[in-house]
Amino acid sequence: MAAERGTDGLNGSAGLGGVDQLVRGVAALTEGQRPWCAGAVVLAGHGADTLAHEAFGWAVRYASYDEAADRGVELPRERWVPARRDTVFDLASLTKLCTAVVAVWCVERGALELDRPVAAYAPEFTAAAEHGVTVRQLLTHTSGLRPELPLYECAGTARMLELLRAEAPLTAPGGARCYSDLNLLILQQVLERITGRPLDELVRDVVTGPLGMRDTCFRPHAALLPRVAATEDQRRPWAKLDRGMLRGVVHDENAYALGGVAGHAGLFGTAGDLARFCGALLGGGAYEGVRILAADSVDLLLAAPGLGFEVDQGWFMGELAGRGAAGHTGFTGTSLVLDRATGAFLVLLANTVHPRRRASGSAPRAAAATALARVVRVARAGAGAG
């Protein structure tokens, strides 16, 4: 079921069949007895052209999850909410990208140095100080910290930050990469310390506000809620907290425990807003005449190994990977890929965790990216770009 459709730009001679294949692949993710996701929105572009912007399935379909039957309990049919192009999704770890942009913005202004130790800015992080963890190591996931801490177990208490400050690396900083939410949680504390401002204000004033990302925010306000996609019926044992079906409240338990604003998760947004974000990065830090970063700062973010961004990861970038493509995924079913080599970008937002989390895999994300890579390849060949 397609809620909305929209395409322009390089269709026709530049590969309409390939665009249709991409769109059909995303549509199929919402179909069948056990779909990959309840609903999805895809926005693919190449330069200034929008190749596809379509929505499929349902932003809200289930009331709960039946553990005994291992299936979702559907709402009455008249209460299902179709996915639309302007549906607002929990972006999960795509939040990390905005946190990274704020960090590099601080670097531009001389308030932050990538190779200085965290202790120079936040000495209360005693474990990071003892082991010499640097800001760059947080952004490249080479701090040696483990993937996460159960901060949600002491929500609303000073104990949360105490645990984070005392958490020592498991391996020597600067060595092997280990993806960790703790890196961005610590970076959040550094950014808030050096600016004297909370992260949600920094993201608004540095990223979403200047770029006109009007529907992207932490803690969605009441006017947005009718457009927000539902996520999970959170109950133990499959979840870490008992919160019931979530809609408009951050899915990540640690972000929730921190009040909905965290360096690693918490942002909600639309595919259209994220396309503007991609446009700014592909434009060397500027979009529609508004500059948020210098071109050199964009290089810092996107050049391998990336600062906050993943680079050339075929497991979710498919055939877009290989020439410096950058992006990220989110646990709720979101992903973003941009390729400066061709000017192509892909935003795929989905609620794979509705009605409950499961091992859904990233093959569909990679397939969508591969379909876009092939469309662009045809378009460039047709234009004589080789």
GROMACS .gro file of C-alpha atoms in nm:
model
  386
    1MET     CA    1   0.000   0.000   0.000
    2ALA     CA    2   0.164   0.324  -0.114
    3ALA     CA    3   0.062   0.616   0.101
    4GLU     CA    4   0.223   0.880  -0.119
    5ARG     CA    5   0.441   0.894  -0.429
    6GLY     CA    6   0.664   1.154  -0.582
    7THR     CA    7   0.950   1.150  -0.832
    8ASP     CA    8   1.124   1.392  -1.064
    9GLY     CA    9   1.463   1.462  -1.215
   10LEU     CA   10   1.660   1.176  -1.368
   11ASN     CA   11   1.376   0.941  -1.454
   12GLY     CA   12   1.319   0.828  -1.812
   13SER     CA   13   1.635   0.804  -2.019
   14ALA     CA   14   1.853   0.805  -1.709
   15GLY     CA   15   1.710   0.491  -1.560
   16LEU     CA   16   1.339   0.494  -1.475
   17GLY     CA   17   1.346   0.117  -1.453
   18GLY     CA   18   1.614   0.132  -1.187
   19VAL     CA   19   1.419   0.386  -0.983
   20ASP     CA   20   1.111   0.166  -1.004
   21GLN     CA   21   1.317  -0.131  -0.886
   22LEU     CA   22   1.439   0.069  -0.587
   23VAL     CA   23   1.085   0.176  -0.501
   24ARG     CA   24   0.938  -0.172  -0.546
   25GLY     CA   25   1.205  -0.311  -0.318
   26VAL     CA   26   1.114  -0.068  -0.041
   27ALA     CA   27   0.741  -0.132  -0.091
   28ALA     CA   28   0.801  -0.505  -0.045
   29LEU     CA   29   0.956  -0.443   0.296
   30THR     CA   30   0.611  -0.358   0.434
   31GLU     CA   31   0.429  -0.659   0.281
   32GLY     CA   32   0.362  -1.016   0.390
   33GLN     CA   33   0.282  -1.190   0.716
   34ARG     CA   34   0.607  -1.084   0.884
   35PRO     CA   35   0.722  -0.773   0.701
   36TRP     CA   36   1.066  -0.620   0.758
   37CYS     CA   37   0.887  -0.309   0.884
   38ALA     CA   38   0.534  -0.185   0.932
   39GLY     CA   39   0.597   0.132   0.734
   40ALA     CA   40   0.875   0.297   0.536
   41VAL     CA   41   0.963   0.620   0.358
   42VAL     CA   42   1.239   0.631   0.099
   43LEU     CA   43   1.395   0.945  -0.046
   44ALA     CA   44   1.667   0.903  -0.307
   45GLY     CA   45   1.844   1.183  -0.485
   46HIS     CA   46   2.128   1.265  -0.723
   47GLY     CA   47   2.264   1.618  -0.714
   48ALA     CA   48   1.968   1.855  -0.726
   49ASP     CA   49   1.733   1.584  -0.857
   50THR     CA   50   1.490   1.389  -0.642
   51LEU     CA   51   1.472   1.041  -0.795
   52ALA     CA   52   1.210   0.904  -0.559
   53HIS     CA   53   1.024   1.014  -0.247
   54GLU     CA   54   0.763   0.757  -0.153
   55ALA     CA   55   0.590   0.610   0.149
   56PHE     CA   56   0.458   0.260   0.204
   57GLY     CA   57   0.279   0.067   0.474
   58TRP     CA   58   0.179   0.194   0.813
   59ALA     CA   59   0.317   0.442   1.063
   60VAL     CA   60   0.089   0.284   1.323
   61ARG     CA   61  -0.063  -0.063   1.288
   62TYR     CA   62  -0.030  -0.253   1.615
   63ALA     CA   63  -0.169  -0.202   1.964
   64SER     CA   64   0.070  -0.444   2.131
   65TYR     CA   65   0.274  -0.760   2.086
   66ASP     CA   66   0.145  -1.104   2.183
   67GLU     CA   67   0.442  -1.298   2.315
   68ALA     CA   68   0.260  -1.632   2.325
   69ALA     CA   69   0.147  -1.610   1.963
   70ASP     CA   70   0.468  -1.432   1.857
   71ARG     CA   71   0.282  -1.171   1.655
   72GLY     CA   72   0.155  -0.818   1.674
   73VAL     CA   73  -0.195  -0.747   1.798
   74GLU     CA   74  -0.345  -0.518   1.537
   75LEU     CA   75  -0.546  -0.210   1.614
   76PRO     CA   76  -0.896  -0.188   1.465
   77ARG     CA   77  -0.848  -0.124   1.094
   78GLU     CA   78  -0.989   0.228   1.111
   79ARG     CA   79  -0.715   0.325   1.358
   80TRP     CA   80  -0.422   0.225   1.138
   81VAL     CA   81  -0.219   0.531   1.037
   82PRO     CA   82  -0.066   0.517   0.687
   83ALA     CA   83   0.297   0.614   0.636
   84ARG     CA   84   0.327   0.938   0.441
   85ARG     CA   85   0.620   1.125   0.296
   86ASP     CA   86   0.611   1.359   0.597
   87THR     CA   87   0.587   1.085   0.860
   88VAL     CA   88   0.817   1.155   1.154
   89PHE     CA   89   1.036   0.862   1.260
   90ASP     CA   90   1.250   0.795   1.566
   91LEU     CA   91   1.591   0.839   1.403
   92ALA     CA   92   1.780   0.642   1.671
   93SER     CA   93   2.156   0.646   1.602
   94LEU     CA   94   2.126   0.891   1.312
   95THR     CA   95   2.131   1.134   1.607
   96LYS     CA   96   2.504   1.066   1.628
   97LEU     CA   97   2.556   1.244   1.297
   98CYS     CA   98   2.412   1.570   1.427
   99THR     CA   99   2.618   1.540   1.746
  100ALA     CA  100   2.928   1.497   1.530
  101VAL     CA  101   2.840   1.806   1.324
  102VAL     CA  102   2.807   2.011   1.644
  103ALA     CA  103   3.147   1.883   1.758
  104VAL     CA  104   3.319   1.986   1.434
  105TRP     CA  105   3.138   2.322   1.448
  106CYS     CA  106   3.303   2.368   1.791
  107VAL     CA  107   3.639   2.272   1.639
  108GLU     CA  108   3.595   2.544   1.377
  109ARG     CA  109   3.551   2.799   1.654
  110GLY     CA  110   3.855   2.689   1.851
  111ALA     CA  111   3.648   2.564   2.143
  112LEU     CA  112   3.740   2.200   2.086
  113GLU     CA  113   4.050   2.015   1.969
  114LEU     CA  114   4.009   1.664   1.835
  115ASP     CA  115   4.335   1.531   1.971
  116ARG     CA  116   4.310   1.680   2.317
  117PRO     CA  117   4.208   1.445   2.599
  118VAL     CA  118   3.851   1.446   2.721
  119ALA     CA  119   3.989   1.534   3.062
  120ALA     CA  120   4.095   1.876   2.932
  121TYR     CA  121   3.728   1.964   2.894
  122ALA     CA  122   3.554   1.743   3.149
  123PRO     CA  123   3.801   1.630   3.416
  124GLU     CA  124   3.523   1.466   3.617
  125PHE     CA  125   3.538   1.180   3.365
  126THR     CA  126   3.807   1.021   3.572
  127ALA     CA  127   3.836   0.691   3.384
  128ALA     CA  128   3.873   0.867   3.050
  129ALA     CA  129   4.132   1.094   3.210
  130GLU     CA  130   4.329   0.804   3.353
  131HIS     CA  131   4.347   0.632   3.015
  132GLY     CA  132   4.402   0.943   2.804
  133VAL     CA  133   4.089   0.910   2.588
  134THR     CA  134   4.074   1.188   2.327
  135VAL     CA  135   3.784   1.360   2.154
  136ARG     CA  136   3.883   1.206   1.819
  137GLN     CA  137   3.875   0.858   1.974
  138LEU     CA  138   3.518   0.919   2.087
  139LEU     CA  139   3.415   1.020   1.735
  140THR     CA  140   3.594   0.729   1.567
  141HIS     CA  141   3.484   0.467   1.823
  142THR     CA  142   3.846   0.388   1.912
  143SER     CA  143   3.822   0.483   2.279
  144GLY     CA  144   3.811   0.119   2.387
  145LEU     CA  145   3.480   0.168   2.570
  146ARG     CA  146   3.224  -0.111   2.566
  147PRO     CA  147   2.909  -0.068   2.355
  148GLU     CA  148   2.671   0.045   2.631
  149LEU     CA  149   2.591   0.074   3.000
  150PRO     CA  150   2.252   0.010   3.163
  151LEU     CA  151   2.207   0.372   3.268
  152TYR     CA  152   1.830   0.324   3.248
  153GLU     CA  153   1.849   0.110   3.563
  154CYS     CA  154   1.919   0.423   3.767
  155ALA     CA  155   1.711   0.671   3.567
  156GLY     CA  156   1.653   1.006   3.730
  157THR     CA  157   1.947   0.979   3.969
  158ALA     CA  158   2.298   1.118   3.981
  159ARG     CA  159   2.417   0.760   3.956
  160MET     CA  160   2.376   0.766   3.576
  161LEU     CA  161   2.652   1.020   3.522
  162GLU     CA  162   2.862   0.866   3.797
  163LEU     CA  163   2.862   0.535   3.607
  164LEU     CA  164   2.957   0.707   3.282
  165ARG     CA  165   3.238   0.905   3.443
  166ALA     CA  166   3.386   0.597   3.607
  167GLU     CA  167   3.362   0.366   3.304
  168ALA     CA  168   3.710   0.255   3.199
  169PRO     CA  169   3.800   0.136   2.847
  170LEU     CA  170   3.812  -0.239   2.796
  171THR     CA  171   4.100  -0.206   2.551
  172ALA     CA  172   4.373   0.053   2.500
  173PRO     CA  173   4.240   0.379   2.347
  174GLY     CA  174   4.354   0.441   1.993
  175GLY     CA  175   4.350   0.074   1.903
  176ALA     CA  176   4.077  -0.143   1.755
  177ARG     CA  177   3.744   0.013   1.667
  178CYS     CA  178   3.450  -0.085   1.890
  179TYR     CA  179   3.121   0.089   1.819
  180SER     CA  180   2.988   0.234   2.145
  181ASP     CA  181   2.700   0.461   2.242
  182LEU     CA  182   2.911   0.567   2.540
  183ASN     CA  183   3.143   0.762   2.310
  184LEU     CA  184   2.866   0.998   2.202
  185LEU     CA  185   2.723   1.022   2.553
  186ILE     CA  186   3.060   1.141   2.682
  187LEU     CA  187   3.098   1.374   2.384
  188GLN     CA  188   2.759   1.523   2.469
  189GLN     CA  189   2.888   1.611   2.815
  190VAL     CA  190   3.199   1.771   2.664
  191LEU     CA  191   2.998   1.978   2.416
  192GLU     CA  192   2.759   2.097   2.682
  193ARG     CA  193   3.048   2.187   2.911
  194ILE     CA  194   3.244   2.394   2.657
  195THR     CA  195   2.938   2.576   2.521
  196GLY     CA  196   2.736   2.610   2.840
  197ARG     CA  197   2.429   2.495   2.643
  198PRO     CA  198   2.225   2.171   2.627
  199LEU     CA  199   2.264   1.946   2.326
  200ASP     CA  200   1.910   1.993   2.198
  201GLU     CA  201   1.968   2.369   2.169
  202LEU     CA  202   2.304   2.315   1.999
  203VAL     CA  203   2.155   2.078   1.740
  204ARG     CA  204   1.869   2.320   1.677
  205ASP     CA  205   2.089   2.627   1.637
  206VAL     CA  206   2.378   2.465   1.448
  207VAL     CA  207   2.202   2.207   1.229
  208THR     CA  208   1.825   2.179   1.210
  209GLY     CA  209   1.735   2.547   1.237
  210PRO     CA  210   1.973   2.685   0.972
  211LEU     CA  211   1.892   2.401   0.732
  212GLY     CA  212   1.516   2.440   0.767
  213MET     CA  213   1.472   2.090   0.913
  214ARG     CA  214   1.146   2.196   1.073
  215ASP     CA  215   1.026   1.853   1.180
  216THR     CA  216   1.354   1.728   1.327
  217CYS     CA  217   1.386   1.761   1.704
  218PHE     CA  218   1.429   1.586   2.033
  219ARG     CA  219   1.107   1.522   2.230
  220PRO     CA  220   0.849   1.587   1.956
  221HIS     CA  221   0.593   1.851   2.049
  222ALA     CA  222   0.221   1.786   2.051
  223ALA     CA  223   0.160   1.924   1.701
  224LEU     CA  224   0.395   1.660   1.552
  225LEU     CA  225   0.252   1.359   1.732
  226PRO     CA  226  -0.020   1.273   1.476
  227ARG     CA  227   0.258   1.228   1.218
  228VAL     CA  228   0.495   1.023   1.437
  229ALA     CA  229   0.544   0.655   1.358
  230ALA     CA  230   0.504   0.409   1.643
  231THR     CA  231   0.793   0.190   1.750
  232GLU     CA  232   0.786  -0.087   2.009
  233ASP     CA  233   0.562  -0.245   2.268
  234GLN     CA  234   0.842  -0.234   2.524
  235ARG     CA  235   0.813  -0.504   2.784
  236ARG     CA  236   1.062  -0.734   2.949
  237PRO     CA  237   1.217  -0.974   2.863
  238TRP     CA  238   1.271  -0.854   2.507
  239ALA     CA  239   1.304  -0.489   2.608
  240LYS     CA  240   1.501  -0.333   2.891
  241LEU     CA  241   1.209  -0.137   3.038
  242ASP     CA  242   0.833  -0.185   3.067
  243ARG     CA  243   0.684   0.114   2.883
  244GLY     CA  244   0.421  -0.034   2.652
  245MET     CA  245   0.368   0.079   2.293
  246LEU     CA  246   0.579   0.385   2.215
  247ARG     CA  247   0.485   0.672   1.989
  248GLY     CA  248   0.654   1.008   2.011
  249VAL     CA  249   0.876   0.892   2.299
  250VAL     CA  250   1.234   0.791   2.226
  251HIS     CA  251   1.283   0.417   2.180
  252ASP     CA  252   1.638   0.397   2.318
  253GLU     CA  253   1.620   0.323   2.690
  254ASN     CA  254   1.929   0.521   2.788
  255ALA     CA  255   1.817   0.825   2.589
  256TYR     CA  256   1.479   0.798   2.764
  257ALA     CA  257   1.651   0.778   3.103
  258LEU     CA  258   1.839   1.097   3.016
  259GLY     CA  259   1.518   1.286   2.947
  260GLY     CA  260   1.498   1.218   2.572
  261VAL     CA  261   1.809   1.419   2.477
  262ALA     CA  262   2.129   1.222   2.425
  263GLY     CA  263   2.434   1.233   2.203
  264HIS     CA  264   2.372   0.887   2.064
  265ALA     CA  265   1.992   0.880   2.018
  266GLY     CA  266   1.677   1.083   2.068
  267LEU     CA  267   1.618   1.280   1.748
  268PHE     CA  268   1.295   1.240   1.552
  269GLY     CA  269   1.266   1.358   1.192
  270THR     CA  270   1.141   1.313   0.837
  271ALA     CA  271   1.305   1.190   0.519
  272GLY     CA  272   1.265   1.535   0.366
  273ASP     CA  273   1.453   1.696   0.652
  274LEU     CA  274   1.735   1.443   0.626
  275ALA     CA  275   1.759   1.512   0.252
  276ARG     CA  276   1.835   1.874   0.341
  277PHE     CA  277   2.104   1.750   0.581
  278CYS     CA  278   2.252   1.537   0.303
  279GLY     CA  279   2.237   1.835   0.069
  280ALA     CA  280   2.441   2.045   0.309
  281LEU     CA  281   2.711   1.781   0.341
  282LEU     CA  282   2.722   1.711  -0.032
  283GLY     CA  283   2.737   2.088  -0.084
  284GLY     CA  284   3.054   2.124   0.121
  285GLY     CA  285   2.871   2.250   0.429
  286ALA     CA  286   2.614   2.479   0.264
  287TYR     CA  287   2.256   2.431   0.146
  288GLU     CA  288   2.027   2.682  -0.026
  289GLY     CA  289   2.268   2.963   0.053
  290VAL     CA  290   2.304   2.877   0.422
  291ARG     CA  291   2.643   2.753   0.546
  292ILE     CA  292   2.661   2.543   0.861
  293LEU     CA  293   3.021   2.420   0.824
  294ALA     CA  294   3.333   2.501   0.628
  295ALA     CA  295   3.423   2.258   0.348
  296ASP     CA  296   3.730   2.146   0.542
  297SER     CA  297   3.507   2.054   0.835
  298VAL     CA  298   3.289   1.841   0.610
  299ASP     CA  299   3.604   1.661   0.497
  300LEU     CA  300   3.686   1.590   0.861
  301LEU     CA  301   3.345   1.432   0.911
  302LEU     CA  302   3.325   1.225   0.594
  303ALA     CA  303   3.682   1.125   0.504
  304ALA     CA  304   3.784   0.781   0.626
  305PRO     CA  305   3.766   0.671   0.900
  306GLY     CA  306   3.493   0.934   0.951
  307LEU     CA  307   3.402   1.136   1.257
  308GLY     CA  308   3.068   1.004   1.376
  309PHE     CA  309   2.998   0.881   1.023
  310GLU     CA  310   3.057   0.529   0.893
  311VAL     CA  311   3.257   0.518   0.569
  312ASP     CA  312   3.229   0.261   0.286
  313GLN     CA  313   3.032   0.002   0.479
  314GLY     CA  314   2.883  -0.232   0.222
  315TRP     CA  315   2.668  -0.414   0.478
  316PHE     CA  316   2.421  -0.124   0.465
  317MET     CA  317   2.553   0.091   0.177
  318GLY     CA  318   2.554  -0.184  -0.085
  319GLU     CA  319   2.718  -0.078  -0.410
  320LEU     CA  320   2.729   0.286  -0.302
  321ALA     CA  321   3.024   0.184  -0.084
  322GLY     CA  322   3.375   0.185  -0.224
  323ARG     CA  323   3.458   0.544  -0.314
  324GLY     CA  324   3.413   0.723   0.016
  325ALA     CA  325   3.039   0.692   0.077
  326ALA     CA  326   2.943   0.797   0.430
  327GLY     CA  327   2.639   0.748   0.647
  328HIS     CA  328   2.488   0.562   0.939
  329THR     CA  329   2.209   0.332   1.048
  330GLY     CA  330   1.964   0.348   1.338
  331PHE     CA  331   1.831   0.063   1.550
  332THR     CA  332   1.467   0.153   1.482
  333GLY     CA  333   1.513   0.084   1.108
  334THR     CA  334   1.663   0.407   0.979
  335SER     CA  335   1.958   0.468   0.750
  336LEU     CA  336   2.128   0.746   0.556
  337VAL     CA  337   2.397   0.719   0.289
  338LEU     CA  338   2.562   0.995   0.086
  339ASP     CA  339   2.823   0.957  -0.184
  340ARG     CA  340   3.032   1.263  -0.261
  341ALA     CA  341   3.188   1.087  -0.560
  342THR     CA  342   2.856   1.091  -0.748
  343GLY     CA  343   2.637   1.335  -0.552
  344ALA     CA  344   2.389   1.057  -0.474
  345PHE     CA  345   2.214   1.015  -0.142
  346LEU     CA  346   1.961   0.776   0.009
  347VAL     CA  347   1.740   0.818   0.315
  348LEU     CA  348   1.543   0.513   0.426
  349LEU     CA  349   1.328   0.552   0.735
  350ALA     CA  350   1.131   0.258   0.874
  351ASN     CA  351   0.985   0.129   1.198
  352THR     CA  352   1.128  -0.223   1.200
  353VAL     CA  353   1.070  -0.238   1.577
  354HIS     CA  354   0.690  -0.202   1.547
  355PRO     CA  355   0.548  -0.393   1.730
  356ARG     CA  356   0.870  -0.534   1.881
  357ARG     CA  357   1.245  -0.548   1.823
  358ARG     CA  358   1.395  -0.840   1.641
  359ALA     CA  359   1.697  -0.929   1.430
  360SER     CA  360   1.573  -0.772   1.106
  361GLY     CA  361   1.915  -0.732   0.944
  362SER     CA  362   2.040  -0.467   0.703
  363ALA     CA  363   2.015  -0.652   0.372
  364PRO     CA  364   1.715  -0.440   0.264
  365ARG     CA  365   1.908  -0.120   0.335
  366ALA     CA  366   2.200  -0.243   0.129
  367ALA     CA  367   1.966  -0.351  -0.153
  368ALA     CA  368   1.807  -0.005  -0.170
  369ALA     CA  369   2.151   0.159  -0.178
  370THR     CA  370   2.264  -0.079  -0.452
  371ALA     CA  371   1.956   0.002  -0.658
  372LEU     CA  372   2.036   0.373  -0.627
  373ALA     CA  373   2.402   0.315  -0.720
  374ARG     CA  374   2.291   0.141  -1.040
  375VAL     CA  375   2.048   0.419  -1.130
  376VAL     CA  376   2.322   0.678  -1.090
  377ARG     CA  377   2.565   0.466  -1.289
  378VAL     CA  378   2.322   0.456  -1.580
  379ALA     CA  379   2.253   0.830  -1.551
  380ARG     CA  380   2.622   0.921  -1.552
  381ALA     CA  381   2.692   0.690  -1.844
  382GLY     CA  382   2.407   0.845  -2.039
  383ALA     CA  383   2.545   1.191  -1.967
  384GLY     CA  384   2.892   1.088  -2.082
  385ALA     CA  385   3.038   1.089  -1.728
  386GLY     CA  386   3.164   0.730  -1.755
   0.00000   0.00000   0.00000
